[in-house]
């Protein structure tokens, strides 16, 4: 009897803990001994930073941490650097004081020790993490990264009941002043009993203006440049963590719409071509191109005190009209109707022979998501049931005897 | 002649006022110096509450509907101007060693900057820019009048020289005239309260630069902006404040804790190149 009760209690405890998803993350805090991080002009710089593996080189920004709304997170920080301790401040997640990463108000992680930050991620959105020890130096040194909290309802939606999108990009905007990336600064004086002890820093005159640690020609990196289909929706997450202000100028054909800031929906969305953001802020922007074009998004960096623009970085934008799929027969008459449809549709495939046709359903990125075989009968359209697919734009590829034709359909 | 006009205004207002109060205030344009966090002195002006210089501008507080009855005394040897944001008809000249009398009823809540528009932004930058609050609540409130200071500019402007604002490079960042660590224990600056309280922070940016103020621990809601009304209703943890903008931010803490509130442009958390001797302060929330 006693044993049964014990089992029952154990079962109840187990079932309760299943609901709270505990996610473990691990980061190493390190400082470069030698310059290793490549800037756009080929120069190398030393960084302070966070990596997932002890052996990994420090990158800018630090690894993006992705969580799901409601997760309980255990984030281990192992400090493998010399000199001052480090912390992780979870900027915008509004965690309790113990886990806020401010050395004078909670705890710090000393050399070769590990500390665990425990917190929740209750609001889907874009956040930042960074060291809060002598922050002016450690943040400029490179100890910053992005946190993305996804909603429970899935990957491609801003928040439950929010906006759905086809593709997302995340840009962390910052700058680098190589004068600050020297041992004399990285090895600053520090009194662990008095973390707010004043430390001298140089004037801030950055030479490098960064998006995800890159600039100039490096911005053609596929993780930064915007490549999307006309009539699709891109969600662009922006986070500013430098000491400059930023102005983003979107081509008007992107139909930019700001929907969120600092991890919360905006009370009213705004359509704009120019967005300003300032150190510590985040914005969520929907881009909704309707035509095929090539252009650039301009990202400007301005001095917070005298408002002078110090740099304009150009990020390439390529909006394609069609998914590039090779066609063996270009003039074959194939139609889909109705279009758009609710997932129930018909295909007229006049050019194909009677008999079996192989169909592949592709998403906007050309990925195959469904394969089926259908029978083409004389004079009748081929009925198709795609009601199990989410709303969106799809391509249907018809194949027979090494000949193919692809058509587009919109399910809504 | 000026006195006759003032008399008429007073008569007019004494009939117009019903249950609303009249708030009597005086401010004195005083020229002296700002003592920085590292004890450097810079030529500086304030609207002081008495005829002796204090290092921060007098804060004027009203309730909605109140009429402000304000004397502005110019103790300087040059003419100054006076204006209050969000009002029309107040702007006036104050001759050297003379005074003006301003009577104005405030019918909408908010936070406004009163300042000297002479050679704008010169005298507003040199210190003559303060906060005027029109409240419609009795919540615990905290007040930050934020500025930056470039010593070279203060000396050049004080001696009648001209400056290139695109070369502005301030080294001091103050809230109500003081910086960290002196802003760590100041009941006007340090937000304090209990879980569930409605707490209000008024911030004005009377400097030339841009502010970006970050809250640890809590998001706040923008309740008012003197120049960016489209931002009202946004819930954020980082608040940009443009030059000559004043905002009202409301916080309802959901947990206890002691948290920093600071500039996130970390250059503004330095004082003469020493971190964290700029805009870094604390908020203390008890259970
Ligand atoms: Cu650190
Ligand atoms: Cu931060």
PDB file of C-alpha atoms in Angstrom, chain A residues 12-167:
ATOM      1  CA  UNK A  12       2.490  12.676 -10.518  1.00  0.00           C
ATOM      2  CA  UNK A  13       5.844  14.410 -10.104  1.00  0.00           C
ATOM      3  CA  UNK A  14       7.107  12.955 -13.384  1.00  0.00           C
ATOM      4  CA  UNK A  15       4.019  13.988 -15.340  1.00  0.00           C
ATOM      5  CA  UNK A  16       4.253  17.522 -13.944  1.00  0.00           C
ATOM      6  CA  UNK A  17       7.871  17.884 -14.984  1.00  0.00           C
ATOM      7  CA  UNK A  18       7.141  16.701 -18.537  1.00  0.00           C
ATOM      8  CA  UNK A  19       5.160  19.884 -19.230  1.00  0.00           C
ATOM      9  CA  UNK A  20       8.030  22.251 -18.436  1.00  0.00           C
ATOM     10  CA  UNK A  21      10.540  21.735 -21.224  1.00  0.00           C
ATOM     11  CA  UNK A  22      14.032  22.103 -19.768  1.00  0.00           C
ATOM     12  CA  UNK A  23      16.569  23.155 -22.354  1.00  0.00           C
ATOM     13  CA  UNK A  24      20.285  22.972 -21.629  1.00  0.00           C
ATOM     14  CA  UNK A  25      22.743  25.297 -23.327  1.00  0.00           C
ATOM     15  CA  UNK A  26      26.468  25.596 -22.826  1.00  0.00           C
ATOM     16  CA  UNK A  27      28.816  28.471 -23.628  1.00  0.00           C
ATOM     17  CA  UNK A  28      32.506  29.020 -23.080  1.00  0.00           C
ATOM     18  CA  UNK A  29      33.829  32.535 -22.378  1.00  0.00           C
ATOM     19  CA  UNK A  30      37.196  33.076 -24.015  1.00  0.00           C
ATOM     20  CA  UNK A  31      39.696  35.758 -24.991  1.00  0.00           C
ATOM     21  CA  UNK A  32      41.898  35.480 -28.060  1.00  0.00           C
ATOM     22  CA  UNK A  33      45.632  35.287 -27.400  1.00  0.00           C
ATOM     23  CA  UNK A  34      46.350  36.197 -31.014  1.00  0.00           C
ATOM     24  CA  UNK A  35      44.348  38.114 -33.608  1.00  0.00           C
ATOM     25  CA  UNK A  36      42.226  35.572 -35.520  1.00  0.00           C
ATOM     26  CA  UNK A  37      38.930  37.190 -36.538  1.00  0.00           C
ATOM     27  CA  UNK A  38      38.924  38.337 -40.178  1.00  0.00           C
ATOM     28  CA  UNK A  39      37.553  41.766 -40.946  1.00  0.00           C
ATOM     29  CA  UNK A  40      36.377  42.743 -44.424  1.00  0.00           C
ATOM     30  CA  UNK A  41      39.721  44.353 -45.345  1.00  0.00           C
ATOM     31  CA  UNK A  42      41.676  41.228 -44.466  1.00  0.00           C
ATOM     32  CA  UNK A  43      42.951  42.561 -41.139  1.00  0.00           C
ATOM     33  CA  UNK A  44      42.737  40.231 -38.162  1.00  0.00           C
ATOM     34  CA  UNK A  45      41.568  41.266 -34.721  1.00  0.00           C
ATOM     35  CA  UNK A  46      41.482  39.797 -31.238  1.00  0.00           C
ATOM     36  CA  UNK A  47      38.102  39.219 -29.668  1.00  0.00           C
ATOM     37  CA  UNK A  48      36.617  38.425 -26.318  1.00  0.00           C
ATOM     38  CA  UNK A  49      33.614  36.192 -26.809  1.00  0.00           C
ATOM     39  CA  UNK A  50      31.428  33.178 -26.251  1.00  0.00           C
ATOM     40  CA  UNK A  51      31.685  29.895 -28.163  1.00  0.00           C
ATOM     41  CA  UNK A  52      29.839  26.597 -27.894  1.00  0.00           C
ATOM     42  CA  UNK A  53      33.057  24.555 -27.948  1.00  0.00           C
ATOM     43  CA  UNK A  54      36.323  25.280 -26.197  1.00  0.00           C
ATOM     44  CA  UNK A  55      38.171  24.591 -29.453  1.00  0.00           C
ATOM     45  CA  UNK A  56      35.968  26.818 -31.636  1.00  0.00           C
ATOM     46  CA  UNK A  57      37.327  30.200 -32.743  1.00  0.00           C
ATOM     47  CA  UNK A  58      35.515  33.233 -31.334  1.00  0.00           C
ATOM     48  CA  UNK A  59      33.035  34.542 -33.868  1.00  0.00           C
ATOM     49  CA  UNK A  60      31.064  37.766 -34.097  1.00  0.00           C
ATOM     50  CA  UNK A  61      28.387  37.763 -32.929  1.00  0.00           C
ATOM     51  CA  UNK A  62      28.391  34.845 -30.460  1.00  0.00           C
ATOM     52  CA  UNK A  63      26.168  31.815 -31.312  1.00  0.00           C
ATOM     53  CA  UNK A  64      22.466  32.599 -31.637  1.00  0.00           C
ATOM     54  CA  UNK A  65      20.519  30.852 -28.877  1.00  0.00           C
ATOM     55  CA  UNK A  66      17.078  29.709 -30.003  1.00  0.00           C
ATOM     56  CA  UNK A  67      14.415  28.733 -27.479  1.00  0.00           C
ATOM     57  CA  UNK A  68      10.697  28.034 -27.557  1.00  0.00           C
ATOM     58  CA  UNK A  69       8.194  30.129 -25.633  1.00  0.00           C
ATOM     59  CA  UNK A  70       7.721  28.638 -22.164  1.00  0.00           C
ATOM     60  CA  UNK A  71      11.043  26.781 -22.099  1.00  0.00           C
ATOM     61  CA  UNK A  72      12.931  26.572 -18.814  1.00  0.00           C
ATOM     62  CA  UNK A  73      16.528  27.186 -19.732  1.00  0.00           C
ATOM     63  CA  UNK A  74      19.704  26.098 -17.974  1.00  0.00           C
ATOM     64  CA  UNK A  75      22.527  28.044 -19.564  1.00  0.00           C
ATOM     65  CA  UNK A  76      25.977  27.000 -18.391  1.00  0.00           C
ATOM     66  CA  UNK A  77      28.820  29.481 -18.749  1.00  0.00           C
ATOM     67  CA  UNK A  78      32.339  28.120 -18.419  1.00  0.00           C
ATOM     68  CA  UNK A  79      34.997  30.810 -18.163  1.00  0.00           C
ATOM     69  CA  UNK A  80      38.225  29.746 -19.869  1.00  0.00           C
ATOM     70  CA  UNK A  81      39.698  33.238 -20.162  1.00  0.00           C
ATOM     71  CA  UNK A  82      42.230  34.838 -17.838  1.00  0.00           C
ATOM     72  CA  UNK A  83      41.802  38.116 -15.976  1.00  0.00           C
ATOM     73  CA  UNK A  84      38.386  39.565 -15.151  1.00  0.00           C
ATOM     74  CA  UNK A  85      35.423  37.228 -14.649  1.00  0.00           C
ATOM     75  CA  UNK A  86      32.484  37.165 -17.067  1.00  0.00           C
ATOM     76  CA  UNK A  87      28.708  36.938 -16.868  1.00  0.00           C
ATOM     77  CA  UNK A  88      25.726  36.631 -19.186  1.00  0.00           C
ATOM     78  CA  UNK A  89      23.121  39.360 -19.042  1.00  0.00           C
ATOM     79  CA  UNK A  90      19.860  38.214 -20.671  1.00  0.00           C
ATOM     80  CA  UNK A  91      18.939  41.557 -22.198  1.00  0.00           C
ATOM     81  CA  UNK A  92      15.159  41.927 -22.453  1.00  0.00           C
ATOM     82  CA  UNK A  93      14.178  38.578 -20.917  1.00  0.00           C
ATOM     83  CA  UNK A  94      13.377  40.270 -17.561  1.00  0.00           C
ATOM     84  CA  UNK A  95      14.845  37.409 -15.512  1.00  0.00           C
ATOM     85  CA  UNK A  96      15.131  37.473 -11.716  1.00  0.00           C
ATOM     86  CA  UNK A  97      17.966  39.398 -10.071  1.00  0.00           C
ATOM     87  CA  UNK A  98      20.015  36.248  -9.357  1.00  0.00           C
ATOM     88  CA  UNK A  99      20.201  35.357 -13.051  1.00  0.00           C
ATOM     89  CA  UNK A 100      20.469  38.865 -14.487  1.00  0.00           C
ATOM     90  CA  UNK A 101      24.234  38.699 -14.958  1.00  0.00           C
ATOM     91  CA  UNK A 102      25.118  42.019 -13.313  1.00  0.00           C
ATOM     92  CA  UNK A 103      28.245  41.298 -11.236  1.00  0.00           C
ATOM     93  CA  UNK A 104      27.554  43.833  -8.476  1.00  0.00           C
ATOM     94  CA  UNK A 105      23.989  42.513  -7.992  1.00  0.00           C
ATOM     95  CA  UNK A 106      24.324  38.755  -8.489  1.00  0.00           C
ATOM     96  CA  UNK A 107      27.349  36.563  -9.226  1.00  0.00           C
ATOM     97  CA  UNK A 108      30.246  36.334 -11.652  1.00  0.00           C
ATOM     98  CA  UNK A 109      31.983  33.378 -13.260  1.00  0.00           C
ATOM     99  CA  UNK A 110      35.708  33.251 -12.470  1.00  0.00           C
ATOM    100  CA  UNK A 111      38.492  31.654 -14.484  1.00  0.00           C
ATOM    101  CA  UNK A 112      38.002  27.891 -15.012  1.00  0.00           C
ATOM    102  CA  UNK A 113      34.685  27.934 -13.173  1.00  0.00           C
ATOM    103  CA  UNK A 114      31.186  27.251 -14.496  1.00  0.00           C
ATOM    104  CA  UNK A 115      27.989  29.064 -13.556  1.00  0.00           C
ATOM    105  CA  UNK A 116      24.439  28.166 -14.537  1.00  0.00           C
ATOM    106  CA  UNK A 117      21.837  30.754 -15.459  1.00  0.00           C
ATOM    107  CA  UNK A 118      18.272  29.513 -14.943  1.00  0.00           C
ATOM    108  CA  UNK A 119      15.456  31.421 -16.560  1.00  0.00           C
ATOM    109  CA  UNK A 120      12.266  31.185 -18.614  1.00  0.00           C
ATOM    110  CA  UNK A 121      11.507  32.514 -22.070  1.00  0.00           C
ATOM    111  CA  UNK A 122       7.872  33.603 -21.777  1.00  0.00           C
ATOM    112  CA  UNK A 123       7.512  35.982 -24.732  1.00  0.00           C
ATOM    113  CA  UNK A 124       8.363  35.053 -28.335  1.00  0.00           C
ATOM    114  CA  UNK A 125      10.688  37.611 -29.856  1.00  0.00           C
ATOM    115  CA  UNK A 126      14.232  38.809 -30.362  1.00  0.00           C
ATOM    116  CA  UNK A 127      16.597  39.367 -27.447  1.00  0.00           C
ATOM    117  CA  UNK A 128      20.293  39.849 -26.749  1.00  0.00           C
ATOM    118  CA  UNK A 129      22.780  38.288 -24.384  1.00  0.00           C
ATOM    119  CA  UNK A 130      26.027  39.940 -23.403  1.00  0.00           C
ATOM    120  CA  UNK A 131      28.616  40.110 -20.659  1.00  0.00           C
ATOM    121  CA  UNK A 132      27.935  42.743 -17.987  1.00  0.00           C
ATOM    122  CA  UNK A 133      31.429  42.858 -16.457  1.00  0.00           C
ATOM    123  CA  UNK A 134      33.088  46.240 -17.207  1.00  0.00           C
ATOM    124  CA  UNK A 135      30.516  46.200 -19.969  1.00  0.00           C
ATOM    125  CA  UNK A 136      31.951  48.978 -22.115  1.00  0.00           C
ATOM    126  CA  UNK A 137      35.048  46.819 -22.725  1.00  0.00           C
ATOM    127  CA  UNK A 138      33.626  43.283 -22.688  1.00  0.00           C
ATOM    128  CA  UNK A 139      30.720  44.128 -24.981  1.00  0.00           C
ATOM    129  CA  UNK A 140      32.887  45.989 -27.492  1.00  0.00           C
ATOM    130  CA  UNK A 141      35.353  43.107 -27.130  1.00  0.00           C
ATOM    131  CA  UNK A 142      32.771  40.805 -28.711  1.00  0.00           C
ATOM    132  CA  UNK A 143      30.819  39.246 -25.848  1.00  0.00           C
ATOM    133  CA  UNK A 144      27.363  39.546 -27.401  1.00  0.00           C
ATOM    134  CA  UNK A 145      24.907  37.367 -29.261  1.00  0.00           C
ATOM    135  CA  UNK A 146      21.245  37.067 -30.150  1.00  0.00           C
ATOM    136  CA  UNK A 147      18.496  35.111 -28.423  1.00  0.00           C
ATOM    137  CA  UNK A 148      15.462  34.154 -30.482  1.00  0.00           C
ATOM    138  CA  UNK A 149      12.365  32.877 -28.719  1.00  0.00           C
ATOM    139  CA  UNK A 150      10.000  31.033 -31.070  1.00  0.00           C
ATOM    140  CA  UNK A 151       6.288  30.792 -30.321  1.00  0.00           C
ATOM    141  CA  UNK A 152       4.726  27.480 -29.292  1.00  0.00           C
ATOM    142  CA  UNK A 153       2.590  27.413 -32.412  1.00  0.00           C
ATOM    143  CA  UNK A 154       5.471  26.887 -34.759  1.00  0.00           C
ATOM    144  CA  UNK A 155       8.505  28.102 -36.552  1.00  0.00           C
ATOM    145  CA  UNK A 156       7.130  30.385 -39.217  1.00  0.00           C
ATOM    146  CA  UNK A 157       4.919  32.662 -37.188  1.00  0.00           C
ATOM    147  CA  UNK A 158       5.906  35.788 -35.220  1.00  0.00           C
ATOM    148  CA  UNK A 159       3.846  34.828 -32.152  1.00  0.00           C
ATOM    149  CA  UNK A 160       0.640  32.866 -31.474  1.00  0.00           C
ATOM    150  CA  UNK A 161      -2.044  34.570 -33.515  1.00  0.00           C
ATOM    151  CA  UNK A 162       0.581  36.833 -35.098  1.00  0.00           C
ATOM    152  CA  UNK A 163       1.982  37.040 -38.617  1.00  0.00           C
ATOM    153  CA  UNK A 164       3.099  34.023 -40.605  1.00  0.00           C
ATOM    154  CA  UNK A 165       6.142  34.215 -42.829  1.00  0.00           C
ATOM    155  CA  UNK A 166       8.014  32.057 -45.290  1.00  0.00           C
ATOM    156  CA  UNK A 167      11.582  32.845 -44.367  1.00  0.00           C
TER     157      UNK A 167
END
